[in-house]
PDB file of C-alpha atoms in Angstrom:
ATOM      1  CA  MET A 579      82.393  93.641  72.358  1.00 82.00           C
ATOM      2  CA  ASP A 580      82.120  89.877  72.600  1.00 91.00           C
ATOM      3  CA  LEU A 581      85.690  88.693  73.150  1.00 91.00           C
ATOM      4  CA  LYS A 582      84.698  85.092  72.433  1.00 93.00           C
ATOM      5  CA  LEU A 583      84.153  86.038  68.783  1.00 92.00           C
ATOM      6  CA  LEU A 584      87.728  87.312  68.353  1.00 91.00           C
ATOM      7  CA  LYS A 585      90.585  85.191  67.060  1.00 94.00           C
ATOM      8  CA  THR A 586      93.339  84.513  69.575  1.00 96.00           C
ATOM      9  CA  SER A 587      95.779  86.684  67.607  1.00 95.00           C
ATOM     10  CA  ASP A 588      93.257  89.557  67.751  1.00 92.00           C
ATOM     11  CA  LEU A 589      92.913  89.115  71.523  1.00 93.00           C
ATOM     12  CA  VAL A 590      96.691  89.278  71.935  1.00 93.00           C
ATOM     13  CA  SER A 591      96.776  92.425  69.813  1.00 93.00           C
ATOM     14  CA  LEU A 592      93.934  93.922  71.847  1.00 94.00           C
ATOM     15  CA  TYR A 593      95.762  93.101  75.095  1.00 92.00           C
ATOM     16  CA  SER A 594      98.863  94.857  73.774  1.00 92.00           C
ATOM     17  CA  SER A 595      96.781  97.896  72.802  1.00 94.00           C
ATOM     18  CA  VAL A 596      95.154  98.010  76.249  1.00 93.00           C
ATOM     19  CA  ILE A 597      98.551  97.843  77.996  1.00 93.00           C
ATOM     20  CA  LYS A 598      99.893 100.624  75.760  1.00 94.00           C
ATOM     21  CA  GLU A 599      96.855 102.810  76.469  1.00 95.00           C
ATOM     22  CA  LEU A 600      97.167 102.200  80.226  1.00 94.00           C
ATOM     23  CA  LYS A 601     100.828 103.248  79.996  1.00 94.00           C
ATOM     24  CA  ASP A 602      99.854 106.380  78.033  1.00 95.00           C
ATOM     25  CA  ARG A 603      97.383 107.202  80.819  1.00 95.00           C
ATOM     26  CA  SER A 604     100.103 106.609  83.460  1.00 91.00           C
ATOM     27  CA  VAL A 605      98.122 103.772  85.041  1.00 93.00           C
ATOM     28  CA  ILE A 606     100.955 101.356  84.291  1.00 92.00           C
ATOM     29  CA  ARG A 607     104.334 102.956  84.968  1.00 87.00           C
ATOM     30  CA  THR A 608     106.680  99.953  85.280  1.00 86.00           C
ATOM     31  CA  ASN A 609     106.879  96.303  84.201  1.00 87.00           C
ATOM     32  CA  ASN A 610     104.942  95.256  87.327  1.00 89.00           C
ATOM     33  CA  VAL A 611     101.440  95.353  85.839  1.00 92.00           C
ATOM     34  CA  ILE A 612      99.503  94.033  88.865  1.00 93.00           C
ATOM     35  CA  GLY A 613     101.486  96.301  91.202  1.00 94.00           C
ATOM     36  CA  ASP A 614     100.797  99.353  89.057  1.00 94.00           C
ATOM     37  CA  LEU A 615      97.105  98.447  88.720  1.00 96.00           C
ATOM     38  CA  GLY A 616      96.832  98.082  92.493  1.00 97.00           C
ATOM     39  CA  GLU A 617      98.507 101.436  93.080  1.00 96.00           C
ATOM     40  CA  TYR A 618      96.243 103.155  90.573  1.00 97.00           C
ATOM     41  CA  LEU A 619      93.040 101.552  91.877  1.00 98.00           C
ATOM     42  CA  ALA A 620      93.904 102.178  95.545  1.00 98.00           C
ATOM     43  CA  ILE A 621      94.783 105.833  94.974  1.00 98.00           C
ATOM     44  CA  ASP A 622      91.705 106.328  92.783  1.00 98.00           C
ATOM     45  CA  TYR A 623      89.475 104.707  95.409  1.00 99.00           C
ATOM     46  CA  TYR A 624      90.883 106.825  98.243  1.00 99.00           C
ATOM     47  CA  ASN A 625      90.633 110.013  96.194  1.00 98.00           C
ATOM     48  CA  ASN A 626      87.019 109.341  95.213  1.00 98.00           C
ATOM     49  CA  THR A 627      85.680 108.092  98.546  1.00 98.00           C
ATOM     50  CA  ALA A 628      84.402 110.619 101.060  1.00 98.00           C
ATOM     51  CA  GLY A 629      86.184 110.454 104.402  1.00 97.00           C
ATOM     52  CA  LEU A 630      89.371 108.898 103.044  1.00 98.00           C
ATOM     53  CA  PRO A 631      92.571 110.895 102.607  1.00 98.00           C
ATOM     54  CA  THR A 632      93.485 112.338  99.229  1.00 98.00           C
ATOM     55  CA  LEU A 633      96.610 110.578  97.968  1.00 99.00           C
ATOM     56  CA  ALA A 634      99.217 111.640  95.426  1.00 97.00           C
ATOM     57  CA  VAL A 635     101.380 109.175  93.518  1.00 95.00           C
ATOM     58  CA  ALA A 636     104.980 109.077  94.723  1.00 93.00           C
ATOM     59  CA  PRO A 637     107.532 109.435  91.910  1.00 84.00           C
ATOM     60  CA  VAL A 638     108.756 106.197  90.300  1.00 77.00           C
ATOM     61  CA  GLY A 639     111.785 104.982  92.230  1.00 82.00           C
ATOM     62  CA  THR A 640     110.782 106.530  95.564  1.00 90.00           C
ATOM     63  CA  GLU A 641     111.967 104.073  98.198  1.00 92.00           C
ATOM     64  CA  ASN A 642     109.446 102.336 100.460  1.00 94.00           C
ATOM     65  CA  ILE A 643     106.362 104.373  99.532  1.00 97.00           C
ATOM     66  CA  ASP A 644     103.946 104.595  96.626  1.00 96.00           C
ATOM     67  CA  ALA A 645     101.666 107.439  97.708  1.00 98.00           C
ATOM     68  CA  ILE A 646     101.584 110.432 100.043  1.00 98.00           C
ATOM     69  CA  SER A 647      98.537 112.034 101.654  1.00 98.00           C
ATOM     70  CA  ARG A 648      97.975 115.771 101.840  1.00 96.00           C
ATOM     71  CA  LYS A 649      98.774 115.501 105.564  1.00 96.00           C
ATOM     72  CA  GLY A 650     102.136 113.954 104.724  1.00 96.00           C
ATOM     73  CA  ASP A 651     101.308 110.369 105.676  1.00 98.00           C
ATOM     74  CA  ARG A 652     103.309 107.869 103.627  1.00 98.00           C
ATOM     75  CA  TYR A 653     101.650 104.817 102.084  1.00 98.00           C
ATOM     76  CA  SER A 654     103.208 101.612 100.796  1.00 98.00           C
ATOM     77  CA  ILE A 655     100.831  99.865  98.389  1.00 98.00           C
ATOM     78  CA  LYS A 656     101.101  96.133  97.733  1.00 98.00           C
ATOM     79  CA  SER A 657      99.047  94.106  95.261  1.00 97.00           C
ATOM     80  CA  THR A 658      98.527  90.369  95.247  1.00 97.00           C
ATOM     81  CA  SER A 659      96.381  87.674  93.718  1.00 95.00           C
ATOM     82  CA  GLY A 660      97.544  85.225  96.372  1.00 94.00           C
ATOM     83  CA  ASN A 661      97.835  85.039 100.138  1.00 95.00           C
ATOM     84  CA  VAL A 662     101.069  86.946 100.657  1.00 96.00           C
ATOM     85  CA  THR A 663     102.236  90.422  99.689  1.00 96.00           C
ATOM     86  CA  GLY A 664     105.317  91.373  97.775  1.00 94.00           C
ATOM     87  CA  VAL A 665     108.346  92.200  99.879  1.00 95.00           C
ATOM     88  CA  PHE A 666     109.262  95.300 101.843  1.00 96.00           C
ATOM     89  CA  TYR A 667     112.917  96.280 101.522  1.00 94.00           C
ATOM     90  CA  GLY A 668     114.923  98.701 103.642  1.00 93.00           C
ATOM     91  CA  LEU A 669     114.030  97.290 107.049  1.00 96.00           C
ATOM     92  CA  GLU A 670     116.348  95.659 109.538  1.00 96.00           C
ATOM     93  CA  PRO A 671     117.114  92.026 108.660  1.00 95.00           C
ATOM     94  CA  LYS A 672     115.769  89.090 110.639  1.00 95.00           C
ATOM     95  CA  GLY A 673     117.652  88.706 113.905  1.00 94.00           C
ATOM     96  CA  SER A 674     118.797  92.329 114.060  1.00 95.00           C
ATOM     97  CA  THR A 675     118.698  93.982 117.471  1.00 95.00           C
ATOM     98  CA  GLU A 676     118.254  97.415 115.868  1.00 96.00           C
ATOM     99  CA  PRO A 677     114.693  98.736 115.845  1.00 94.00           C
ATOM    100  CA  ASP A 678     113.169  99.375 112.420  1.00 95.00           C
ATOM    101  CA  LYS A 679     113.085 103.014 111.384  1.00 96.00           C
ATOM    102  CA  GLN A 680     109.535 103.870 110.353  1.00 97.00           C
ATOM    103  CA  LYS A 681     109.395 103.854 106.537  1.00 97.00           C
ATOM    104  CA  PHE A 682     105.671 104.610 106.123  1.00 98.00           C
ATOM    105  CA  GLU A 683     102.559 105.255 108.177  1.00 99.00           C
ATOM    106  CA  TYR A 684     100.270 102.840 106.334  1.00 99.00           C
ATOM    107  CA  VAL A 685     100.266  99.783 104.087  1.00 99.00           C
ATOM    108  CA  ILE A 686      97.451  99.418 101.576  1.00 99.00           C
ATOM    109  CA  ILE A 687      96.935  95.898 100.252  1.00 99.00           C
ATOM    110  CA  CYS A 688      94.983  95.356  97.036  1.00 98.00           C
ATOM    111  CA  ARG A 689      93.757  91.786  96.703  1.00 98.00           C
ATOM    112  CA  PHE A 690      92.875  90.609  93.209  1.00 97.00           C
ATOM    113  CA  ASN A 691      91.120  87.406  92.205  1.00 96.00           C
ATOM    114  CA  THR A 692      92.628  85.004  89.683  1.00 91.00           C
ATOM    115  CA  ASP A 693      91.055  87.012  86.843  1.00 91.00           C
ATOM    116  CA  TYR A 694      92.794  90.151  88.172  1.00 90.00           C
ATOM    117  CA  GLU A 695      89.586  91.822  89.308  1.00 96.00           C
ATOM    118  CA  LEU A 696      89.956  93.878  92.489  1.00 97.00           C
ATOM    119  CA  GLU A 697      88.350  91.961  95.364  1.00 97.00           C
ATOM    120  CA  GLU A 698      89.288  94.119  98.350  1.00 98.00           C
ATOM    121  CA  ILE A 699      91.455  96.900  99.663  1.00 99.00           C
ATOM    122  CA  LEU A 700      92.899  96.493 103.158  1.00 99.00           C
ATOM    123  CA  GLU A 701      94.798  99.043 105.223  1.00 99.00           C
ATOM    124  CA  MET A 702      97.122  98.561 108.186  1.00 99.00           C
ATOM    125  CA  ASP A 703      99.211 101.015 110.148  1.00 99.00           C
ATOM    126  CA  TRP A 704     102.916 100.727 110.961  1.00 98.00           C
ATOM    127  CA  LYS A 705     102.307  98.947 114.297  1.00 98.00           C
ATOM    128  CA  VAL A 706     100.124  96.282 112.690  1.00 98.00           C
ATOM    129  CA  PHE A 707     102.725  95.893 109.928  1.00 98.00           C
ATOM    130  CA  LEU A 708     105.491  95.302 112.504  1.00 98.00           C
ATOM    131  CA  LYS A 709     103.306  92.784 114.358  1.00 98.00           C
ATOM    132  CA  HIS A 710     102.647  90.656 111.273  1.00 98.00           C
ATOM    133  CA  LYS A 711     105.692  91.014 109.000  1.00 98.00           C
ATOM    134  CA  ARG A 712     107.405  87.741 108.102  1.00 97.00           C
ATOM    135  CA  TRP A 713     110.920  87.153 106.811  1.00 97.00           C
ATOM    136  CA  HIS A 714     111.271  85.990 103.206  1.00 96.00           C
ATOM    137  CA  SER A 715     114.700  84.351 103.238  1.00 93.00           C
ATOM    138  CA  ARG A 716     115.143  84.075  99.455  1.00 94.00           C
ATOM    139  CA  MET A 717     114.307  87.757  98.916  1.00 94.00           C
ATOM    140  CA  ASN A 718     116.172  88.855 102.048  1.00 94.00           C
ATOM    141  CA  ALA A 719     113.242  91.118 102.943  1.00 96.00           C
ATOM    142  CA  TRP A 720     109.899  91.130 104.750  1.00 97.00           C
ATOM    143  CA  ASN A 721     106.376  90.407 103.519  1.00 97.00           C
ATOM    144  CA  ILE A 722     102.889  90.122 104.983  1.00 98.00           C
ATOM    145  CA  PRO A 723     101.049  86.784 104.930  1.00 97.00           C
ATOM    146  CA  LEU A 724      97.348  87.460 104.463  1.00 97.00           C
ATOM    147  CA  THR A 725      96.108  85.143 107.180  1.00 97.00           C
ATOM    148  CA  LYS A 726      92.730  85.503 108.864  1.00 97.00           C
ATOM    149  CA  GLU A 727      94.462  87.094 111.875  1.00 98.00           C
ATOM    150  CA  VAL A 728      96.253  89.663 109.707  1.00 98.00           C
ATOM    151  CA  CYS A 729      93.080  90.502 107.783  1.00 97.00           C
ATOM    152  CA  ASN A 730      91.172  90.910 111.067  1.00 98.00           C
ATOM    153  CA  ASP A 731      93.797  93.453 112.196  1.00 98.00           C
ATOM    154  CA  CYS A 732      93.356  95.464 108.979  1.00 98.00           C
ATOM    155  CA  LYS A 733      90.714  98.023 108.117  1.00 98.00           C
ATOM    156  CA  VAL A 734      88.633  96.836 105.173  1.00 98.00           C
ATOM    157  CA  MET A 735      88.471  99.894 102.923  1.00 98.00           C
ATOM    158  CA  PHE A 736      86.735  98.208  99.972  1.00 98.00           C
ATOM    159  CA  GLN A 737      85.197  94.807  99.367  1.00 97.00           C
ATOM    160  CA  LYS A 738      83.580  93.558  96.168  1.00 94.00           C
TER     161      LYS A 738
END
């Protein structure tokens, strides 16, 4: 199908139909389309790549995690088309003297390009997450800046 031949109104209608179909297939489960796409693509990649753990989707609303491995490892999956992840809630605030209780074993980061094509999947463990987390004062939570240093500390699971 050559999209350039379609009228703009037909493209908008097609987009709506694609979103509806992705919801019907449980690829998109919330209003966070890029987040849901990242979760789906990461889990699908892990489940279809030899040597990687088999992951199951965590129920919508499960705090801190998006997937669970058969071994019981918990995964938080973040998607971005920029150089910083979304935020991680439920951790001790900046300046707290209390140690963070471990919320997950791994973070999976799906990086998309500006056309929302998956460019890479990165993975970090809890220790690497703690080393690199940065406080987001407006959100009152933590995120991960995707600097060269952070990316070097991650395992590259997939790269386009």
